Coordinates of C-alpha atoms in Angstrom, one line a residue:
Chain R
M1 CA -175.2 52.6 300.9
I2 CA -171.5 54.6 301.0
E3 CA -170.2 52.1 303.1
Q4 CA -170.9 48.9 300.6
L5 CA -169.7 51.4 297.7
F6 CA -166.5 52.3 299.9
Q7 CA -166.0 48.6 300.4
T8 CA -166.9 47.3 296.8
L9 CA -164.2 49.9 295.5
V10 CA -161.7 48.6 297.8
A11 CA -162.2 45.0 297.0
T12 CA -162.0 46.2 293.1
V13 CA -158.6 47.8 294.0
R14 CA -157.4 44.8 295.7
D15 CA -158.2 43.0 293.0
V16 CA -156.4 45.2 290.5
L17 CA -153.5 45.5 292.3
P18 CA -151.9 42.4 291.0
I19 CA -152.7 43.8 287.5
A20 CA -151.3 47.3 287.5
A21 CA -148.1 45.9 289.3
I22 CA -147.9 43.6 286.3
L23 CA -147.8 46.4 283.7
F24 CA -145.9 49.0 285.6
G25 CA -143.2 46.3 286.6
F26 CA -142.6 45.5 283.0
Q27 CA -143.3 49.1 282.0
L28 CA -140.7 50.2 284.1
V29 CA -138.0 47.0 284.5
V30 CA -138.1 45.8 281.0
L31 CA -139.8 48.3 278.8
R32 CA -137.8 50.8 280.0
R33 CA -139.5 53.8 279.2
P34 CA -142.2 55.7 280.4
I35 CA -146.3 55.0 279.6
P36 CA -147.2 57.1 276.4
H37 CA -150.5 59.7 277.7
M38 CA -149.7 58.6 281.4
R39 CA -152.3 60.5 282.8
Q40 CA -155.0 59.8 280.4
V41 CA -153.9 56.1 281.1
I42 CA -153.9 56.5 285.2
T43 CA -157.8 58.3 284.9
G44 CA -159.2 55.3 282.6
F45 CA -157.7 53.2 285.2
V46 CA -160.0 55.1 287.7
Y47 CA -162.7 55.2 286.1
V48 CA -162.5 51.6 285.5
L49 CA -162.4 50.9 289.3
I50 CA -165.1 53.4 290.1
G51 CA -167.2 52.3 287.3
L52 CA -167.0 48.3 288.2
A53 CA -168.0 49.4 292.0
F54 CA -170.9 51.4 291.2
F55 CA -171.8 48.5 288.6
L56 CA -171.6 45.9 291.4
V57 CA -173.1 47.7 294.1
G58 CA -175.7 48.4 291.9
L59 CA -176.5 45.1 290.6
E60 CA -176.3 44.1 294.5
M61 CA -179.0 46.6 295.4
A62 CA -181.2 45.9 292.6
L63 CA -181.0 43.1 290.3
F64 CA -179.5 40.3 292.5
P65 CA -181.5 39.6 295.5
L66 CA -184.1 39.5 293.5
G67 CA -183.2 37.4 290.7
K68 CA -181.9 35.2 292.9
L69 CA -184.8 34.5 295.0
M70 CA -186.7 34.7 291.7
A71 CA -184.8 31.5 290.9
T72 CA -185.4 29.5 293.8
Q73 CA -189.1 30.5 293.8
L74 CA -189.4 29.5 290.3
T75 CA -188.2 25.9 291.2
D76 CA -189.5 25.7 294.2
P77 CA -192.5 22.2 294.1
A78 CA -194.7 24.3 295.5
F79 CA -195.3 26.7 292.8
L80 CA -194.5 24.1 290.2
F81 CA -197.1 21.9 291.3
G82 CA -199.2 23.6 293.6
D83 CA -199.2 23.9 297.3
G84 CA -199.4 21.4 299.7
A85 CA -200.5 18.7 296.6
P86 CA -198.6 15.8 297.3
I87 CA -195.7 14.9 294.8
D88 CA -195.3 11.7 293.3
A89 CA -192.0 11.7 291.5
S90 CA -193.1 9.4 289.2
S91 CA -195.2 12.4 287.3
I92 CA -192.6 14.8 287.6
D93 CA -191.0 15.1 284.2
W94 CA -188.8 17.1 282.3
T95 CA -192.1 19.4 281.1
S96 CA -193.3 20.3 284.3
Y97 CA -191.0 22.8 284.8
G98 CA -192.0 25.2 281.7
W99 CA -191.3 28.3 283.8
V100 CA -188.0 27.5 284.1
Y101 CA -186.9 27.3 281.3
L102 CA -188.6 30.4 279.9
F103 CA -187.3 31.9 282.8
A104 CA -183.7 30.5 281.8
L105 CA -183.9 31.6 278.1
A106 CA -184.4 35.0 279.2
I107 CA -182.5 35.7 282.4
G108 CA -179.3 34.2 279.9
F109 CA -180.5 36.4 276.8
S110 CA -181.0 39.5 279.1
T111 CA -177.8 38.9 281.4
T112 CA -175.4 38.6 278.5
I113 CA -176.7 42.1 277.0
A114 CA -175.6 43.7 280.1
E115 CA -172.2 42.2 280.4
P116 CA -169.2 44.7 280.5
S117 CA -166.5 42.2 279.1
L118 CA -168.6 41.6 276.2
L119 CA -169.0 44.9 275.5
A120 CA -165.5 45.3 275.4
V121 CA -164.9 43.0 273.1
A122 CA -167.2 43.8 270.5
I123 CA -166.0 47.7 270.9
K124 CA -162.7 46.1 269.7
A125 CA -164.0 43.9 267.1
N126 CA -166.0 46.7 265.4
E127 CA -162.9 48.7 265.6
V128 CA -160.5 45.5 264.3
S129 CA -163.1 44.4 261.5
G130 CA -163.8 48.4 259.9
G131 CA -167.8 48.1 260.9
G132 CA -167.6 45.1 259.6
I133 CA -168.4 43.0 263.0
G134 CA -171.0 45.5 264.3
V135 CA -171.5 45.7 268.4
W136 CA -175.3 45.2 268.5
G137 CA -175.0 41.8 266.3
L138 CA -171.7 40.1 268.1
R139 CA -173.7 40.9 271.6
V140 CA -177.0 39.9 270.1
A141 CA -175.5 36.8 268.4
V142 CA -173.7 35.4 271.7
A143 CA -176.6 36.3 273.9
I144 CA -178.4 34.1 272.0
G145 CA -175.8 31.3 272.6
V146 CA -176.1 31.7 276.3
A147 CA -179.6 31.9 276.1
L148 CA -179.9 28.2 274.6
G149 CA -177.2 27.1 276.3
I150 CA -178.4 27.6 279.7
T151 CA -182.1 26.6 278.7
L152 CA -180.6 23.5 277.8
G153 CA -178.2 23.0 280.6
V154 CA -181.6 23.8 282.5
F155 CA -182.8 20.8 280.5
R156 CA -179.8 18.5 281.7
I157 CA -180.2 19.2 285.3
I158 CA -183.6 18.5 285.4
T159 CA -183.2 15.1 283.4
G160 CA -180.2 14.2 284.9
T161 CA -178.2 13.3 281.7
P162 CA -174.5 13.4 282.1
L163 CA -172.6 16.8 281.4
H164 CA -170.4 15.3 279.2
W165 CA -172.5 14.2 276.4
Y166 CA -173.7 17.3 275.5
I167 CA -170.3 19.4 276.2
I168 CA -168.6 16.5 273.4
V169 CA -171.8 16.8 271.1
G170 CA -171.4 20.6 271.3
Y171 CA -167.5 20.5 271.0
L172 CA -168.5 18.3 267.6
V173 CA -170.5 21.2 266.5
V174 CA -168.1 23.6 266.8
V175 CA -165.3 21.2 265.2
I176 CA -167.7 20.9 262.0
Q177 CA -168.5 24.6 262.2
T178 CA -165.1 25.5 262.1
V179 CA -164.1 23.8 258.9
F180 CA -166.5 25.9 257.0
A181 CA -166.6 29.0 258.8
P182 CA -165.1 32.7 257.2
R183 CA -161.2 32.5 258.6
A184 CA -161.8 36.0 260.3
I185 CA -164.6 34.8 262.6
V186 CA -162.8 32.0 264.4
A187 CA -160.4 33.5 266.9
L188 CA -163.7 36.1 268.0
A189 CA -166.5 33.2 268.1
Y190 CA -163.5 31.2 270.5
D191 CA -163.3 34.0 272.5
S192 CA -166.8 35.0 272.9
G193 CA -167.1 31.6 274.7
G194 CA -164.7 33.3 277.8
V195 CA -165.8 36.8 278.1
T196 CA -170.0 36.0 278.4
T197 CA -169.5 34.3 282.0
S198 CA -168.1 37.0 284.6
T199 CA -170.1 39.5 286.7
V200 CA -173.8 39.7 285.5
T201 CA -174.1 36.3 284.0
V202 CA -172.4 33.8 286.5
P203 CA -174.5 34.9 290.4
L204 CA -177.7 34.8 288.8
V205 CA -177.1 31.3 286.9
A206 CA -175.5 29.6 289.5
A207 CA -178.3 30.7 291.4
L208 CA -180.5 29.1 289.1
G209 CA -178.5 25.8 289.7
L210 CA -178.4 25.2 292.9
G211 CA -182.1 25.8 293.4
L212 CA -182.7 23.8 290.3
A213 CA -180.4 20.8 291.8
S214 CA -181.3 21.3 295.0
T215 CA -185.7 20.9 294.5
V216 CA -185.9 18.6 291.2
P217 CA -186.4 14.7 293.0
G218 CA -183.2 12.6 292.6
R219 CA -180.2 15.9 292.4
S220 CA -177.7 16.7 294.4
A221 CA -176.6 20.4 295.1
A222 CA -173.1 19.2 294.8
L223 CA -172.8 17.4 292.6
D224 CA -175.5 18.6 289.8
G225 CA -175.5 22.5 290.4
F226 CA -172.2 22.2 288.1
G227 CA -172.2 22.7 284.5
L228 CA -174.7 25.8 283.6
I229 CA -171.3 28.0 283.3
A230 CA -169.7 25.4 281.0
F231 CA -172.8 25.5 278.4
A232 CA -173.2 29.2 278.7
S233 CA -169.4 29.3 277.5
L234 CA -169.9 26.9 275.0
F235 CA -173.0 28.0 272.7
P236 CA -171.7 31.2 272.3
I237 CA -169.0 29.9 270.0
I238 CA -172.2 28.0 267.8
S239 CA -174.6 31.0 267.3
V240 CA -171.3 33.3 266.7
I241 CA -170.0 31.3 263.8
A242 CA -174.0 30.7 262.6
Y243 CA -173.9 34.4 262.9
A244 CA -170.8 35.0 260.3
Q245 CA -172.3 31.8 258.0
L246 CA -175.5 33.5 257.9
A247 CA -174.0 37.1 256.9
E248 CA -172.0 35.3 254.6
W249 CA -174.5 33.7 253.2
R250 CA -176.7 36.5 252.7
A251 CA -174.2 38.8 251.2
R252 CA -173.3 35.8 249.0
R253 CA -176.9 35.5 248.0
R254 CA -177.1 39.3 247.4
S255 CA -174.2 39.4 245.1
S256 CA -175.3 36.9 242.9
Chain C
M1 CA -170.9 71.1 276.7
K2 CA -169.9 68.5 273.9
S3 CA -168.1 66.0 276.4
L4 CA -171.2 66.6 278.7
R5 CA -173.8 65.4 275.4
A6 CA -171.3 62.0 274.9
F7 CA -171.8 61.6 278.4
I8 CA -175.3 61.6 278.0
K9 CA -175.7 59.5 275.4
A10 CA -173.5 56.7 276.9
M11 CA -175.6 56.9 279.6
V12 CA -178.6 56.3 277.8
D13 CA -176.5 53.2 275.6
S14 CA -176.0 52.0 279.1
L15 CA -179.6 52.4 280.0
R16 CA -180.5 50.0 277.1
D17 CA -177.9 47.6 278.2
L18 CA -179.5 47.2 281.4
A19 CA -183.4 47.4 279.7
P20 CA -183.4 43.5 279.1
I21 CA -182.6 42.3 282.5
V22 CA -185.6 44.5 284.3
L23 CA -188.1 43.3 282.0
V24 CA -187.4 40.4 282.2
I25 CA -187.0 39.8 286.5
G26 CA -190.1 42.7 286.3
F27 CA -192.0 40.5 284.2
F28 CA -191.0 37.2 286.3
Q29 CA -192.4 39.1 289.1
L30 CA -195.0 40.5 288.4
A31 CA -197.4 38.1 285.5
V32 CA -195.4 34.8 286.8
L33 CA -195.0 34.6 290.6
Q34 CA -198.0 37.1 290.8
Q35 CA -195.7 39.4 293.8
P36 CA -195.5 42.6 294.3
I37 CA -191.8 44.2 293.5
P38 CA -190.1 44.5 297.3
N39 CA -188.0 48.1 298.0
L40 CA -188.9 50.0 294.8
L41 CA -186.9 52.7 295.9
D42 CA -183.6 50.3 296.4
I43 CA -184.0 48.7 292.8
L44 CA -184.6 52.6 291.3
I45 CA -181.3 53.7 293.3
G46 CA -179.5 50.3 292.2
A47 CA -180.1 50.2 288.5
F48 CA -179.1 53.8 288.5
F49 CA -175.8 53.1 289.5
V50 CA -175.5 50.1 287.6
V51 CA -176.1 53.0 284.4
I52 CA -173.2 55.1 286.2
G53 CA -171.0 52.5 286.5
L54 CA -171.2 50.9 282.9
T55 CA -171.0 54.3 281.7
L56 CA -167.5 55.4 283.7
F57 CA -166.2 51.4 282.5
V58 CA -166.7 51.9 279.0
R59 CA -165.2 55.2 279.2
G60 CA -162.0 54.4 281.4
L61 CA -161.9 50.8 279.0
E62 CA -161.0 53.8 276.0
M63 CA -158.6 56.0 278.1
G64 CA -156.8 53.3 279.8
L65 CA -157.5 49.7 279.4
F66 CA -157.0 49.4 275.7
P67 CA -154.4 51.7 275.1
I68 CA -152.2 50.1 277.5
G69 CA -152.8 47.0 276.3
E70 CA -151.8 48.0 272.6
S71 CA -148.8 50.5 273.8
M72 CA -147.3 47.5 276.0
A73 CA -147.9 45.5 272.7
Y74 CA -146.4 47.9 270.4
A75 CA -143.3 48.3 272.7
F76 CA -142.7 44.4 273.4
A77 CA -143.1 44.1 269.3
R78 CA -140.2 46.7 268.9
K79 CA -137.7 45.5 271.7
G80 CA -137.7 42.3 269.7
S81 CA -137.5 40.0 272.3
L82 CA -139.5 36.8 272.7
S83 CA -138.5 35.5 276.0
W84 CA -139.5 38.8 277.7
L85 CA -142.9 38.9 275.5
L86 CA -143.7 35.2 277.0
A87 CA -142.7 36.2 280.8
F88 CA -145.2 39.2 280.3
A89 CA -148.0 37.2 278.9
F90 CA -147.7 34.4 281.5
A91 CA -147.1 36.8 284.4
L92 CA -150.7 38.5 283.3
G93 CA -152.2 35.3 283.0
F94 CA -151.1 33.9 286.2
G95 CA -151.3 37.1 288.2
T96 CA -155.0 38.2 287.4
T97 CA -156.1 34.7 287.8
V98 CA -154.9 33.8 291.3
A99 CA -156.7 36.8 293.0
E100 CA -159.9 36.7 291.1
P101 CA -162.7 36.3 293.4
A102 CA -165.1 34.2 291.2
L103 CA -162.1 31.6 290.9
I104 CA -161.5 31.7 295.0
A105 CA -165.6 31.0 295.5
V106 CA -165.2 28.1 292.9
A107 CA -162.1 26.9 294.6
D108 CA -163.9 26.8 297.8
E109 CA -167.2 24.8 296.8
A110 CA -164.9 22.2 294.5
A111 CA -163.1 21.3 297.7
H112 CA -166.6 21.1 299.5
V113 CA -168.0 19.0 296.6
A114 CA -164.1 16.8 296.8
V115 CA -165.0 16.2 300.6
E116 CA -168.5 14.6 300.0
A117 CA -167.3 12.5 297.1
G118 CA -164.4 11.1 299.3
L119 CA -161.7 12.2 297.1
I120 CA -159.8 14.3 300.2
E121 CA -160.3 13.6 304.2
A122 CA -163.5 15.5 305.8
D123 CA -161.5 18.3 307.6
E124 CA -160.5 21.8 307.2
E125 CA -156.8 21.4 307.0
H126 CA -157.3 19.4 303.9
R127 CA -159.8 21.2 302.3
E128 CA -158.2 24.3 302.3
A129 CA -155.3 22.9 300.8
Y130 CA -157.3 21.3 298.7
A131 CA -159.2 24.6 297.4
L132 CA -155.7 26.8 297.3
G133 CA -154.4 23.8 295.1
L134 CA -157.1 24.4 292.9
R135 CA -156.5 28.1 292.6
Y136 CA -152.7 27.9 291.9
T137 CA -153.5 24.8 289.4
V138 CA -155.9 27.0 287.6
A139 CA -153.8 30.5 287.9
F140 CA -151.1 28.5 286.4
S141 CA -153.3 27.2 283.8
V142 CA -154.5 30.7 282.7
G143 CA -150.5 32.2 282.6
I144 CA -149.2 29.4 280.1
A145 CA -153.0 29.6 278.2
I146 CA -152.0 33.3 277.4
L147 CA -148.4 32.8 276.8
V148 CA -149.1 29.7 274.1
G149 CA -151.9 32.4 272.9
V150 CA -149.1 35.1 271.8
L151 CA -146.7 32.9 271.1
R152 CA -149.2 31.9 268.3
I153 CA -149.6 35.3 267.3
V154 CA -146.1 36.0 266.8
R155 CA -145.7 32.7 265.0
G156 CA -148.9 33.1 263.0
W157 CA -150.3 29.4 264.1
P158 CA -154.0 28.9 263.1
I159 CA -156.2 28.9 266.0
Q160 CA -158.5 25.7 265.3
Y161 CA -155.6 23.4 265.4
L162 CA -154.8 24.8 268.3
I163 CA -158.1 25.2 270.2
I164 CA -159.9 22.1 268.5
G165 CA -156.6 19.6 269.6
G166 CA -157.2 21.1 273.6
Y167 CA -160.8 20.1 273.1
I168 CA -159.9 16.1 272.1
G169 CA -157.4 16.6 275.3
V170 CA -160.5 17.6 277.2
I171 CA -162.6 14.9 275.9
I172 CA -160.0 12.2 276.5
M173 CA -158.8 13.3 280.2
T174 CA -162.8 13.3 280.4
G175 CA -163.0 9.7 280.4
F176 CA -160.3 9.3 283.0
A177 CA -160.9 12.5 285.8
P178 CA -163.2 11.5 289.1
E179 CA -167.0 12.2 287.9
E180 CA -167.1 14.6 291.1
I181 CA -164.6 17.0 289.7
I182 CA -165.9 17.3 285.7
G183 CA -168.8 19.8 286.1
I184 CA -165.9 21.8 288.0
A185 CA -163.4 21.6 285.4
Y186 CA -165.5 22.7 282.5
D187 CA -167.5 25.7 284.9
S188 CA -164.0 27.0 286.0
G189 CA -162.7 27.1 282.0
G190 CA -165.3 30.3 282.1
V191 CA -165.1 32.0 285.6
T192 CA -161.4 32.6 284.9
T193 CA -161.4 35.8 282.8
S194 CA -162.6 38.6 284.8
T195 CA -163.9 42.1 283.7
I196 CA -160.8 43.5 283.6
T197 CA -158.9 40.8 282.3
V198 CA -160.8 40.2 278.9
P199 CA -160.4 44.2 278.0
L200 CA -156.4 44.1 279.0
V201 CA -155.6 40.3 276.5
T202 CA -157.9 41.5 273.7
A203 CA -156.1 44.7 273.4
L204 CA -152.7 43.0 274.0
G205 CA -153.6 40.4 271.5
V206 CA -155.0 43.1 268.7
G207 CA -151.9 45.3 269.5
L208 CA -149.3 42.2 268.9
A209 CA -151.1 41.0 265.6
S210 CA -150.9 44.5 264.2
S211 CA -147.3 45.4 265.3
I212 CA -145.7 42.3 263.4
K213 CA -145.6 42.0 260.0
G214 CA -148.0 39.7 258.1
R215 CA -150.4 39.3 260.8
N216 CA -154.1 39.8 260.6
P217 CA -155.5 41.8 263.5
M218 CA -158.5 40.3 262.5
I219 CA -157.4 36.5 262.2
D220 CA -154.7 37.1 264.7
G221 CA -155.5 39.1 267.2
F222 CA -158.3 37.3 269.1
G223 CA -158.7 34.2 270.2
L224 CA -156.7 34.8 273.5
I225 CA -159.6 34.7 275.9
A226 CA -160.4 31.0 273.8
F227 CA -157.1 29.5 275.3
A228 CA -157.7 30.9 279.0
S229 CA -161.1 29.2 279.0
L230 CA -159.3 25.9 277.7
T231 CA -156.6 25.2 279.8
P232 CA -158.0 25.4 283.3
M233 CA -160.6 23.1 282.1
M234 CA -157.2 20.0 281.1
F235 CA -155.6 21.2 284.4
V236 CA -158.3 21.0 286.8
M237 CA -159.4 17.5 285.5
G238 CA -155.3 16.8 285.5
Y239 CA -155.5 18.1 289.1
G240 CA -158.6 16.1 290.1
M241 CA -156.9 12.9 288.8
V242 CA -153.7 13.6 290.7
I243 CA -155.8 14.5 294.1
S244 CA -157.4 12.0 295.6
R245 CA -156.4 9.4 297.5

């Protein structure tokens, strides 16, 4: 355990080195001034590194093995259609996968709430908006988007419909929403698409996608396993704009 | 004493962040799959680690990553050299992406898919070259993304035209890209932005928007991550169109 912790720490440090080199390089060579509160900044970096290492090792110990196993078990035909029963491919349609949808919905929501980079953006947005955007409000809005996105992505893998149609329609919805959205939310909403999918969500969601693509008859893991992340990055944009529109609409109704 | 209390409060917050996953996995394991929870002790220790980790991460964020991102934004704004600022933006995007573990994993996976689809020769050498090329392509595209995003903040261009224009580009390219690459391309937008890059880049954007006159940090400060998730899709599809036999 100690060894695993140490290895993860080394790996995290290695990931951060190029970032630190760029920051300090530009600071010293181009800006040519000492970093304000140098000691505090370095302590902060050390906290981030140790924190991430603990976070990743903890996930690997507690949640990932079980979560990934679960994704495989839930998509296993033996679980879905009963043991040993001969599987008639023609009798399987998208409604046979009830628990998988529920799992996709629940895991999409819960992993997003625990996602550290979303927390970072939510803290910043709360600070910049002077409290107008709640840390929890934003996180829940994004999590709902991810949950719906992954569920629809699962539906797509099961039905085998082309990915790009969903994505194109999703973009169209974003474009239409953008026209009517309060201006202050647009940039933040676009950002929230990219921040949702990192350390916690990707491994579990990828396991779900690969598990499904390899057990659903007629799908190939290599070609159909992809695409869930794309859904998870598109739908939060829609849900965050919707959240802002709802808040605006309620405020307007209250004032009138 | 006061800092201890703050630390405990932060840990309770982290515990609350983790609770939904624990509930979901517990429910599915016990109620749906009807199996016992294996290695309960490991799970408890692991959950404790996650809570400590998240607490330290948030603390470090506020002490280190946010301040340095913002102070560099202020310093560049004061220096007034746009070309150095853009060079910094590109370096930050490229440098943080090229070594990103999630990207390395996706690039390897993509190379296997490319072999299966017959886009490249099925040997080790071609596969590695393909994966490496893809990694540099994505890193380059993120560099460009942060550069364009920073230029947008400086000039005050409205974000929606750029992003929607980008989406239209993605849709048009989807029509021409090899079908096997499309899923990977769409996914690559999401995996490029790591847990350390996001707070840094967000602080940079917000810092720039608040130090340049006439920019609103809420309207102009966000959006860098959005660019960083958009350009990889276009560049990966472009890569798929160029590298095929």
